[in-house]
Amino acid sequence: MDFCVPYFDDVLVASESKIQYFEHLKQVFQRFEEYGVRPKASKCVLEKSSVKFLGHIVTPNFITPLPEKGSAITDFPEPSTVKELRRFLALINFYRRFVPNAARTQAVLNVYLKGAKKNDKTPITRTNEAKNAFEKCKHDLAEATVLYHPSVNVTLAIVVDASDNAVGAALQQQVTTGWQPLAFYSKSLSPAQRRYSAYDRELLAAYMAIKYFRHMVEGRSFILFTDRKPLAFAFRQKEDKCSPRQLRQLDLIGQFTTDIRHLKGTDNVVADALSRIHISTIGLSYAIDFQKMAEEQQTDPELQDILSSNTTSLVFQPLPVGEPPVTLHCDVSLGRLRPFFLVNFRREVFTNLHSLSHPGIRASVRMIIERYLWPSMKADVTLWARTCLQCQQAKVSRHTRSKPSDFVPPSARFEHDHIDLVGPLPPSEGFRYCLTCVDRFSKWPEAFPLVDMSANTIATAFYSGWISRFGPPLRLTTDQGTQFESALFQTLTKFLGTA
């Protein structure tokens, strides 16, 4: 059902006409009946051209943030501590795909987070520049860009740009009235990436943008725009001119598009310094009935056994939790409050936290253990995270795997040789190593004893023991050890005409 977008207990049905809409509803309700799902009539919103869905307003033409969500940020008081500032930036970045040109503004505020701990309550000294940046962040969200729905038969383009500190990109589609934005992407660079050349940073921006927008561009032709002109000729240069990192990145880009075009810097509307901060704190309203859990805690046999045990290292105290406050048994042995969750509520709290960003197994376990408590919680969280359908559908490999190169078979003896080193071995007449040589065509092997593994010793043994008898090979394969990559050995192979 490509017309249906389910997200846990929210289901969005999109149709092009009223007749099609009722046909789609019929299919959805048949599926509900098939699996025993009973939607509540009072919560259903039918025949609307504009609906609220997952914190956004969805219309037939575009998508925007909810006004009430934007109001919560625009009315946010000026942060006085690092923790409050971190929370504000986390709220802003929830809608980061609607806000281009964010890094230049947020960079001033991000300085306060450097070296700060997660819940650091240290007061911050606000400069005029920081105050202006804070107000501009709120203003930018109020003027958030409208994002359009992707169309099928239109030209797509990814516009990328890189600065000294960050990379950014915009996914756009071309319609009769011009280019429409579909989504924005940005990420700050690591210290190592900031030392890249301007060309490498721009190539990295294209590489990261395609990985991020992969689900939207896979299987479709699109244009990659960049204001770095040499990048437009990346696929025309020889491979020996590229570093291994560049080859890996170009390999992934080439699997999606080779149409890279130059865009003048003055015409590049993509952010010059988009960045995305790490969201470590976010406000979340749990749909958990704490009052019901407090009542069940009084009679739960599992909890009562733990409370009466003399062998546990846990320290339980009845403490207020939730809003409005409800008294629950909580563990305080780690210096923080961890409510004890009963069996009926465990999967629910996992779903609430895991659905924020669908982190991996280890991150999910760490996130749950820091906040809550129940027996065998690590095993439970591991199982639920491993079987999360959204994770299995959306997560892609972080590593680019290049296609295996062609290994042309030789047509004659001693045309293609393989050499390697063996050792150190037990000493024998002063020799401790061996140079092994194998002809790939005939499989003829030989080994030559070596006193040491220096490039001079290896080159001498290879020349006198093998080449003097069988002639120089056209191709030579090694494991790229330091001895074989030395200037001496490279000079020898070049002199012999061996590739």
Short mmCIF file of C-alpha atoms in Angstrom, two decimals:
data_model
loop_
_atom_site.label_atom_id
_atom_site.label_comp_id
_atom_site.label_asym_id
_atom_site.label_seq_id
_atom_site.Cartn_x
_atom_site.Cartn_y
_atom_site.Cartn_z
CA MET A 1 0.00 0.00 0.00
CA ASP A 2 2.15 2.87 -1.26
CA PHE A 3 -0.67 5.33 -0.48
CA CYS A 4 -0.54 4.48 3.25
CA VAL A 5 2.07 5.79 5.73
CA PRO A 6 1.85 3.95 9.07
CA TYR A 7 3.85 5.08 12.10
CA PHE A 8 3.03 3.00 15.19
CA ASP A 9 -0.58 3.96 16.00
CA ASP A 10 -0.72 6.79 13.42
CA VAL A 11 -1.82 5.96 9.86
CA LEU A 12 -1.82 8.52 7.05
CA VAL A 13 -3.75 7.77 3.83
CA ALA A 14 -3.09 9.99 0.80
CA SER A 15 -5.22 9.94 -2.37
CA GLU A 16 -5.51 12.01 -5.54
CA SER A 17 -9.32 11.99 -5.77
CA LYS A 18 -12.36 11.31 -3.60
CA ILE A 19 -13.19 8.09 -5.46
CA GLN A 20 -9.64 6.86 -5.02
CA TYR A 21 -9.71 7.97 -1.39
CA PHE A 22 -12.69 5.78 -0.50
CA GLU A 23 -11.13 2.84 -2.33
CA HIS A 24 -7.94 3.33 -0.32
CA LEU A 25 -9.90 3.52 2.93
CA LYS A 26 -11.65 0.28 2.06
CA GLN A 27 -8.31 -1.48 1.59
CA VAL A 28 -6.92 -0.06 4.85
CA PHE A 29 -9.95 -1.10 6.90
CA GLN A 30 -9.87 -4.56 5.34
CA ARG A 31 -6.26 -4.85 6.46
CA PHE A 32 -7.23 -3.66 9.95
CA GLU A 33 -9.96 -6.29 10.13
CA GLU A 34 -7.58 -8.98 8.88
CA TYR A 35 -5.13 -8.33 11.72
CA GLY A 36 -7.67 -7.52 14.43
CA VAL A 37 -6.91 -3.79 14.61
CA ARG A 38 -9.81 -1.63 15.80
CA PRO A 39 -9.28 2.13 15.25
CA LYS A 40 -11.12 4.47 17.60
CA ALA A 41 -13.69 6.51 15.68
CA SER A 42 -13.25 9.62 17.84
CA LYS A 43 -9.55 9.76 16.94
CA CYS A 44 -10.02 9.32 13.18
CA VAL A 45 -9.74 12.38 10.92
CA LEU A 46 -11.39 11.74 7.54
CA GLU A 47 -11.64 13.63 4.24
CA LYS A 48 -9.23 16.44 5.13
CA SER A 49 -6.98 18.31 2.70
CA SER A 50 -4.64 19.26 5.54
CA VAL A 51 -3.73 17.07 8.52
CA LYS A 52 -1.34 17.12 11.47
CA PHE A 53 1.06 14.19 11.32
CA LEU A 54 4.13 13.55 13.50
CA GLY A 55 4.66 17.19 14.45
CA HIS A 56 4.04 18.55 10.94
CA ILE A 57 1.21 19.93 8.84
CA VAL A 58 0.83 17.88 5.66
CA THR A 59 -1.06 19.39 2.71
CA PRO A 60 -1.46 18.22 -0.91
CA ASN A 61 1.44 20.45 -2.01
CA PHE A 62 3.90 20.84 0.84
CA ILE A 63 4.82 20.12 4.45
CA THR A 64 5.55 22.61 7.26
CA PRO A 65 6.22 22.47 11.02
CA LEU A 66 3.25 22.70 13.37
CA PRO A 67 2.66 26.34 14.44
CA GLU A 68 2.28 25.30 18.09
CA LYS A 69 5.65 23.52 17.92
CA GLY A 70 7.21 26.63 16.47
CA SER A 71 5.58 28.74 19.18
CA ALA A 72 7.15 26.56 21.87
CA ILE A 73 10.54 27.48 20.44
CA THR A 74 9.90 31.12 19.62
CA ASP A 75 8.62 31.62 23.20
CA PHE A 76 11.62 29.77 24.66
CA PRO A 77 13.25 31.90 27.40
CA GLU A 78 16.86 32.93 26.96
CA PRO A 79 19.04 30.05 28.30
CA SER A 80 21.02 30.78 31.44
CA THR A 81 22.90 27.45 31.73
CA VAL A 82 24.64 25.05 29.36
CA LYS A 83 21.91 22.45 29.91
CA GLU A 84 19.15 24.89 28.92
CA LEU A 85 21.11 25.97 25.84
CA ARG A 86 21.62 22.35 24.80
CA ARG A 87 17.88 21.71 25.13
CA PHE A 88 17.06 24.77 23.03
CA LEU A 89 19.42 23.74 20.24
CA ALA A 90 17.99 20.22 20.32
CA LEU A 91 14.48 21.63 19.82
CA ILE A 92 15.68 23.84 16.97
CA ASN A 93 17.40 20.94 15.22
CA PHE A 94 14.27 18.78 15.34
CA TYR A 95 13.14 20.90 12.37
CA ARG A 96 16.61 21.38 10.88
CA ARG A 97 15.55 20.11 7.45
CA PHE A 98 13.27 23.16 7.16
CA VAL A 99 15.99 25.69 8.07
CA PRO A 100 18.85 26.31 5.63
CA ASN A 101 21.84 28.51 6.51
CA ALA A 102 21.76 27.34 10.12
CA ALA A 103 25.42 26.85 10.98
CA ARG A 104 26.53 30.44 10.71
CA THR A 105 23.94 31.35 13.33
CA GLN A 106 24.29 28.32 15.61
CA ALA A 107 28.10 28.35 15.57
CA VAL A 108 28.14 31.17 18.12
CA LEU A 109 25.92 29.16 20.49
CA ASN A 110 27.70 25.85 19.90
CA VAL A 111 30.88 27.34 21.38
CA TYR A 112 29.26 27.17 24.83
CA LEU A 113 28.78 23.40 24.48
CA LYS A 114 32.43 22.53 23.83
CA GLY A 115 33.82 20.45 26.68
CA ALA A 116 30.54 20.63 28.62
CA LYS A 117 28.97 17.54 30.14
CA LYS A 118 25.50 16.33 29.24
CA ASN A 119 23.65 17.87 32.20
CA ASP A 120 26.07 20.71 32.86
CA LYS A 121 24.27 23.43 34.83
CA THR A 122 27.16 25.88 34.65
CA PRO A 123 25.89 29.45 34.09
CA ILE A 124 26.84 30.94 30.72
CA THR A 125 27.97 34.49 30.12
CA ARG A 126 25.84 35.75 27.24
CA THR A 127 27.50 38.20 24.88
CA ASN A 128 25.57 40.49 22.56
CA GLU A 129 26.60 38.26 19.68
CA ALA A 130 25.18 35.19 21.46
CA LYS A 131 21.93 37.01 22.25
CA ASN A 132 21.54 38.02 18.61
CA ALA A 133 22.26 34.45 17.50
CA PHE A 134 19.63 33.13 19.92
CA GLU A 135 16.98 35.49 18.58
CA LYS A 136 17.92 34.75 14.97
CA CYS A 137 17.56 31.00 15.57
CA LYS A 138 14.00 31.56 16.74
CA HIS A 139 13.28 33.90 13.84
CA ASP A 140 14.65 31.41 11.29
CA LEU A 141 12.31 28.73 12.56
CA ALA A 142 9.36 31.12 12.42
CA GLU A 143 10.26 31.74 8.76
CA ALA A 144 10.95 28.05 8.11
CA THR A 145 11.17 27.00 4.48
CA VAL A 146 8.18 25.17 3.05
CA LEU A 147 9.20 21.71 1.82
CA TYR A 148 7.33 20.28 -1.14
CA HIS A 149 6.28 16.71 -1.81
CA PRO A 150 8.50 14.85 -4.30
CA SER A 151 7.08 14.30 -7.78
CA VAL A 152 7.85 11.28 -9.93
CA ASN A 153 8.45 12.64 -13.44
CA VAL A 154 10.59 15.69 -12.68
CA THR A 155 14.31 16.42 -12.63
CA LEU A 156 16.01 15.99 -9.25
CA ALA A 157 19.15 17.79 -8.13
CA ILE A 158 21.38 17.76 -5.07
CA VAL A 159 23.20 21.04 -4.46
CA VAL A 160 26.22 20.63 -2.19
CA ASP A 161 28.64 23.02 -0.55
CA ALA A 162 31.42 22.77 2.01
CA SER A 163 33.10 25.28 4.28
CA ASP A 164 36.05 24.96 6.64
CA ASN A 165 33.83 23.60 9.42
CA ALA A 166 30.80 21.89 7.88
CA VAL A 167 29.13 20.46 4.79
CA GLY A 168 25.61 21.08 3.60
CA ALA A 169 23.25 20.04 0.83
CA ALA A 170 19.76 20.61 -0.51
CA LEU A 171 17.60 18.15 -2.42
CA GLN A 172 15.50 19.96 -5.03
CA GLN A 173 13.10 19.15 -7.85
CA GLN A 174 12.60 21.20 -11.02
CA VAL A 175 9.05 22.23 -11.95
CA THR A 176 7.73 24.77 -14.42
CA THR A 177 8.03 27.58 -11.88
CA GLY A 178 11.62 26.75 -10.91
CA TRP A 179 13.32 24.67 -8.25
CA GLN A 180 11.38 23.43 -5.22
CA PRO A 181 13.21 22.33 -2.02
CA LEU A 182 12.47 18.79 -0.81
CA ALA A 183 14.88 18.55 2.14
CA PHE A 184 18.06 19.99 3.61
CA TYR A 185 21.07 18.18 5.04
CA SER A 186 24.01 19.47 7.03
CA LYS A 187 26.74 18.10 9.25
CA SER A 188 29.71 19.62 11.04
CA LEU A 189 33.15 18.25 10.17
CA SER A 190 35.47 16.38 12.49
CA PRO A 191 38.91 17.87 13.26
CA ALA A 192 40.51 15.47 10.75
CA GLN A 193 38.00 16.35 8.02
CA ARG A 194 38.60 20.07 8.55
CA ARG A 195 42.19 19.52 7.42
CA TYR A 196 41.04 18.22 4.03
CA SER A 197 41.69 20.31 0.95
CA ALA A 198 38.84 22.39 -0.47
CA TYR A 199 38.34 19.78 -3.23
CA ASP A 200 38.23 16.90 -0.73
CA ARG A 201 35.73 18.71 1.50
CA GLU A 202 33.46 19.35 -1.47
CA LEU A 203 33.76 15.69 -2.53
CA LEU A 204 32.97 14.66 1.04
CA ALA A 205 29.88 16.88 0.98
CA ALA A 206 28.62 15.12 -2.16
CA TYR A 207 29.41 11.70 -0.69
CA MET A 208 27.63 12.37 2.61
CA ALA A 209 24.65 14.05 0.93
CA ILE A 210 24.03 11.10 -1.39
CA LYS A 211 24.24 8.66 1.52
CA TYR A 212 21.75 10.81 3.45
CA PHE A 213 19.28 11.24 0.53
CA ARG A 214 19.80 7.70 -0.73
CA HIS A 215 16.23 6.62 -0.03
CA MET A 216 14.92 9.48 -2.19
CA VAL A 217 17.32 9.33 -5.17
CA GLU A 218 18.01 5.61 -5.52
CA GLY A 219 16.80 4.37 -8.89
CA ARG A 220 16.35 7.91 -10.29
CA SER A 221 18.63 10.06 -12.40
CA PHE A 222 19.61 13.37 -10.83
CA ILE A 223 22.11 16.20 -11.17
CA LEU A 224 24.80 16.97 -8.62
CA PHE A 225 25.56 20.71 -8.46
CA THR A 226 28.74 22.06 -6.85
CA ASP A 227 30.50 25.42 -6.83
CA ARG A 228 33.90 23.65 -6.88
CA LYS A 229 34.64 23.44 -10.63
CA PRO A 230 37.35 20.70 -10.49
CA LEU A 231 34.78 18.35 -8.93
CA ALA A 232 32.75 18.51 -12.16
CA PHE A 233 35.60 16.62 -13.87
CA ALA A 234 36.06 14.02 -11.12
CA PHE A 235 34.95 11.08 -13.27
CA ARG A 236 37.23 12.07 -16.16
CA GLN A 237 40.52 11.89 -14.28
CA LYS A 238 42.73 8.82 -14.13
CA GLU A 239 42.46 6.53 -11.13
CA ASP A 240 46.16 6.90 -10.26
CA LYS A 241 45.52 10.60 -9.64
CA CYS A 242 43.02 9.82 -6.85
CA SER A 243 43.70 8.81 -3.26
CA PRO A 244 42.07 5.63 -1.90
CA ARG A 245 39.58 7.76 0.05
CA GLN A 246 38.61 9.69 -3.07
CA LEU A 247 38.17 6.44 -5.02
CA ARG A 248 35.85 5.06 -2.32
CA GLN A 249 33.75 8.19 -2.31
CA LEU A 250 33.61 8.45 -6.11
CA ASP A 251 32.69 4.77 -6.26
CA LEU A 252 29.57 5.38 -4.16
CA ILE A 253 28.66 8.59 -6.00
CA GLY A 254 29.08 6.82 -9.35
CA GLN A 255 26.55 4.19 -8.33
CA PHE A 256 23.90 6.94 -8.26
CA THR A 257 25.01 9.60 -10.76
CA THR A 258 27.96 10.77 -12.85
CA ASP A 259 26.26 14.01 -13.89
CA ILE A 260 28.21 16.57 -11.84
CA ARG A 261 27.80 20.18 -12.92
CA HIS A 262 29.44 23.41 -11.84
CA LEU A 263 27.26 26.06 -10.21
CA LYS A 264 28.64 29.55 -9.66
CA GLY A 265 29.10 30.42 -6.01
CA THR A 266 26.85 33.45 -6.38
CA ASP A 267 24.05 31.18 -7.63
CA ASN A 268 24.52 28.50 -4.99
CA VAL A 269 21.63 29.01 -2.60
CA VAL A 270 22.67 26.05 -0.46
CA ALA A 271 24.01 27.02 2.95
CA ASP A 272 27.69 27.86 3.08
CA ALA A 273 28.02 26.40 6.53
CA LEU A 274 25.19 24.11 7.48
CA SER A 275 25.80 22.19 10.65
CA ARG A 276 23.90 19.78 12.83
CA ILE A 277 24.54 19.47 16.54
CA HIS A 278 24.27 16.30 18.51
CA ILE A 279 20.82 15.97 20.08
CA SER A 280 21.54 14.76 23.58
CA THR A 281 18.48 16.12 25.36
CA ILE A 282 14.95 16.36 24.05
CA GLY A 283 11.62 16.92 25.69
CA LEU A 284 9.31 13.92 25.36
CA SER A 285 5.82 13.35 26.65
CA TYR A 286 5.42 9.68 27.47
CA ALA A 287 1.97 8.18 26.98
CA ILE A 288 2.49 6.05 30.09
CA ASP A 289 -0.10 5.78 32.83
CA PHE A 290 2.10 6.33 35.89
CA GLN A 291 -0.93 6.28 38.17
CA LYS A 292 -1.83 2.78 37.03
CA MET A 293 1.77 1.63 37.34
CA ALA A 294 1.96 3.00 40.90
CA GLU A 295 -1.10 0.96 41.86
CA GLU A 296 0.27 -2.21 40.27
CA GLN A 297 3.67 -1.74 41.95
CA GLN A 298 2.03 -2.30 45.33
CA THR A 299 1.07 -5.88 44.44
CA ASP A 300 3.64 -6.85 41.81
CA PRO A 301 5.38 -10.04 43.07
CA GLU A 302 8.58 -9.40 41.10
CA LEU A 303 9.11 -5.98 42.67
CA GLN A 304 8.11 -7.18 46.15
CA ASP A 305 10.72 -9.97 45.97
CA ILE A 306 13.42 -7.43 45.08
CA LEU A 307 12.35 -5.04 47.85
CA SER A 308 12.49 -7.83 50.45
CA SER A 309 15.82 -9.21 49.21
CA ASN A 310 18.97 -8.68 51.30
CA THR A 311 21.41 -9.55 48.49
CA THR A 312 20.66 -6.80 46.00
CA SER A 313 22.87 -3.73 45.59
CA LEU A 314 19.90 -1.65 44.46
CA VAL A 315 18.62 1.12 46.73
CA PHE A 316 14.87 1.71 46.39
CA GLN A 317 13.00 4.78 47.58
CA PRO A 318 9.41 5.94 46.95
CA LEU A 319 9.86 9.12 44.89
CA PRO A 320 7.58 11.35 42.76
CA VAL A 321 7.74 10.72 39.00
CA GLY A 322 5.92 12.20 36.01
CA GLU A 323 3.58 15.14 35.61
CA PRO A 324 1.43 15.32 37.69
CA PRO A 325 3.77 13.65 40.21
CA VAL A 326 3.04 10.02 41.10
CA THR A 327 4.98 8.13 43.78
CA LEU A 328 6.87 5.14 42.36
CA HIS A 329 9.56 2.83 43.71
CA CYS A 330 12.81 4.09 42.19
CA ASP A 331 16.43 2.94 42.36
CA VAL A 332 18.92 5.63 43.45
CA SER A 333 22.05 3.46 43.77
CA LEU A 334 23.68 5.12 40.72
CA GLY A 335 23.10 8.64 41.98
CA ARG A 336 20.10 9.24 39.73
CA LEU A 337 16.43 8.33 39.81
CA ARG A 338 15.48 5.14 37.91
CA PRO A 339 11.82 4.07 38.23
CA PHE A 340 11.13 0.33 38.36
CA PHE A 341 9.01 -0.57 35.33
CA LEU A 342 6.57 -3.46 35.43
CA VAL A 343 6.19 -6.00 32.62
CA ASN A 344 3.14 -4.29 31.10
CA PHE A 345 4.97 -0.97 30.62
CA ARG A 346 8.45 -2.04 29.48
CA ARG A 347 7.85 -2.36 25.76
CA GLU A 348 5.98 0.94 25.79
CA VAL A 349 8.84 2.92 27.31
CA PHE A 350 11.31 1.28 24.90
CA THR A 351 9.13 2.27 21.94
CA ASN A 352 8.90 5.88 23.13
CA LEU A 353 12.66 6.30 23.46
CA HIS A 354 13.82 4.14 20.55
CA SER A 355 11.46 5.84 18.09
CA LEU A 356 13.18 9.21 18.62
CA SER A 357 16.02 8.37 16.23
CA HIS A 358 16.09 4.55 16.01
CA PRO A 359 19.63 4.17 17.42
CA GLY A 360 21.51 0.87 17.34
CA ILE A 361 21.38 -1.90 19.93
CA ARG A 362 24.18 -0.62 22.17
CA ALA A 363 22.91 2.97 22.12
CA SER A 364 19.36 1.81 22.89
CA VAL A 365 20.54 -0.34 25.81
CA ARG A 366 22.61 2.50 27.25
CA MET A 367 19.74 4.98 26.86
CA ILE A 368 17.22 2.72 28.64
CA ILE A 369 19.56 1.57 31.44
CA GLU A 370 20.43 5.17 32.32
CA ARG A 371 16.78 6.05 32.91
CA TYR A 372 14.82 2.96 34.00
CA LEU A 373 15.15 -0.38 35.75
CA TRP A 374 13.78 -3.91 35.50
CA PRO A 375 15.31 -7.41 35.56
CA SER A 376 17.04 -8.64 32.37
CA MET A 377 16.46 -5.27 30.74
CA LYS A 378 19.57 -5.56 28.55
CA ALA A 379 18.29 -8.78 26.97
CA ASP A 380 14.82 -7.28 26.45
CA VAL A 381 16.09 -4.08 24.84
CA THR A 382 18.53 -6.02 22.64
CA LEU A 383 15.73 -8.24 21.35
CA TRP A 384 13.34 -5.34 20.68
CA ALA A 385 16.00 -3.22 18.95
CA ARG A 386 17.14 -6.15 16.81
CA THR A 387 13.57 -6.84 15.65
CA CYS A 388 12.62 -3.19 15.01
CA LEU A 389 11.06 -3.14 11.54
CA GLN A 390 11.87 0.53 10.89
CA CYS A 391 15.56 -0.06 11.67
CA GLN A 392 15.73 -3.02 9.32
CA GLN A 393 14.09 -1.06 6.51
CA ALA A 394 15.90 2.26 6.93
CA LYS A 395 19.40 1.48 8.16
CA VAL A 396 22.01 1.10 5.45
CA SER A 397 25.62 -0.02 5.60
CA ARG A 398 28.03 2.64 6.84
CA HIS A 399 30.86 1.22 4.74
CA THR A 400 31.23 1.61 1.01
CA ARG A 401 32.19 -1.67 -0.62
CA SER A 402 33.93 -1.30 -3.96
CA LYS A 403 33.24 -3.82 -6.69
CA PRO A 404 36.00 -6.42 -7.14
CA SER A 405 38.38 -5.51 -9.95
CA ASP A 406 38.91 -7.76 -12.94
CA PHE A 407 41.76 -10.25 -12.44
CA VAL A 408 42.91 -11.03 -16.00
CA PRO A 409 44.35 -14.56 -16.33
CA PRO A 410 47.88 -14.74 -17.82
CA SER A 411 48.37 -16.14 -21.32
CA ALA A 412 51.90 -17.53 -20.87
CA ARG A 413 54.32 -18.82 -18.25
CA PHE A 414 56.11 -16.29 -16.02
CA GLU A 415 53.96 -13.47 -17.34
CA HIS A 416 52.34 -12.80 -13.95
CA ASP A 417 54.19 -13.61 -10.72
CA HIS A 418 53.22 -13.37 -7.03
CA ILE A 419 55.85 -12.71 -4.36
CA ASP A 420 55.65 -12.57 -0.57
CA LEU A 421 57.79 -12.84 2.57
CA VAL A 422 57.77 -15.58 5.20
CA GLY A 423 59.33 -15.22 8.64
CA PRO A 424 60.94 -14.78 11.01
CA LEU A 425 61.81 -18.50 11.09
CA PRO A 426 64.22 -20.45 13.33
CA PRO A 427 67.78 -19.47 12.24
CA SER A 428 69.48 -21.80 9.74
CA GLU A 429 72.99 -20.94 8.54
CA GLY A 430 72.26 -17.29 9.27
CA PHE A 431 68.99 -17.18 7.30
CA ARG A 432 65.74 -16.29 9.09
CA TYR A 433 63.39 -15.30 6.26
CA CYS A 434 62.22 -16.58 2.87
CA LEU A 435 61.15 -14.81 -0.32
CA THR A 436 58.43 -16.91 -1.97
CA CYS A 437 57.74 -16.59 -5.70
CA VAL A 438 54.89 -18.30 -7.59
CA ASP A 439 54.15 -18.19 -11.31
CA ARG A 440 50.40 -17.70 -11.68
CA PHE A 441 50.12 -19.51 -15.03
CA SER A 442 52.01 -22.74 -14.21
CA LYS A 443 51.71 -22.51 -10.39
CA TRP A 444 55.51 -23.07 -10.20
CA PRO A 445 56.72 -22.14 -6.67
CA GLU A 446 60.18 -21.32 -5.37
CA ALA A 447 61.57 -19.94 -2.11
CA PHE A 448 64.83 -18.06 -1.55
CA PRO A 449 66.46 -17.74 1.90
CA LEU A 450 67.08 -14.23 3.22
CA VAL A 451 69.28 -12.91 6.00
CA ASP A 452 66.97 -9.97 6.66
CA MET A 453 63.88 -8.26 5.22
CA SER A 454 65.50 -5.11 3.86
CA ALA A 455 64.46 -3.90 0.42
CA ASN A 456 68.06 -4.28 -0.86
CA THR A 457 68.24 -7.95 0.20
CA ILE A 458 64.82 -8.76 -1.30
CA ALA A 459 65.56 -6.99 -4.61
CA THR A 460 68.90 -8.82 -4.93
CA ALA A 461 67.36 -12.24 -4.22
CA PHE A 462 64.44 -11.66 -6.59
CA TYR A 463 66.70 -10.51 -9.41
CA SER A 464 69.41 -13.17 -9.05
CA GLY A 465 67.18 -16.10 -8.08
CA TRP A 466 64.11 -15.60 -10.27
CA ILE A 467 64.49 -12.95 -12.99
CA SER A 468 67.92 -14.18 -14.10
CA ARG A 469 66.37 -17.61 -14.83
CA PHE A 470 62.82 -16.88 -15.96
CA GLY A 471 62.99 -13.29 -17.15
CA PRO A 472 61.08 -10.24 -15.85
CA PRO A 473 57.29 -10.69 -15.51
CA LEU A 474 54.81 -8.33 -17.15
CA ARG A 475 52.83 -8.08 -13.91
CA LEU A 476 53.90 -8.53 -10.31
CA THR A 477 51.51 -8.92 -7.37
CA THR A 478 52.54 -8.21 -3.75
CA ASP A 479 50.76 -7.52 -0.45
CA GLN A 480 52.03 -3.91 -0.62
CA GLY A 481 54.45 -4.45 2.26
CA THR A 482 56.85 -1.64 3.08
CA GLN A 483 59.75 -3.52 1.45
CA PHE A 484 57.88 -3.89 -1.85
CA GLU A 485 56.74 -0.26 -1.76
CA SER A 486 60.25 1.11 -1.15
CA ALA A 487 61.93 3.40 -3.66
CA LEU A 488 64.59 0.76 -4.42
CA PHE A 489 62.09 -1.98 -5.28
CA GLN A 490 59.92 0.44 -7.26
CA THR A 491 62.99 1.49 -9.26
CA LEU A 492 63.81 -2.17 -9.95
CA THR A 493 60.32 -3.01 -11.23
CA LYS A 494 60.22 0.16 -13.33
CA PHE A 495 63.63 -0.69 -14.83
CA LEU A 496 62.39 -4.20 -15.71
CA GLY A 497 59.14 -2.85 -17.19
CA THR A 498 56.96 -4.69 -14.68
CA ALA A 499 53.57 -3.30 -13.67
#
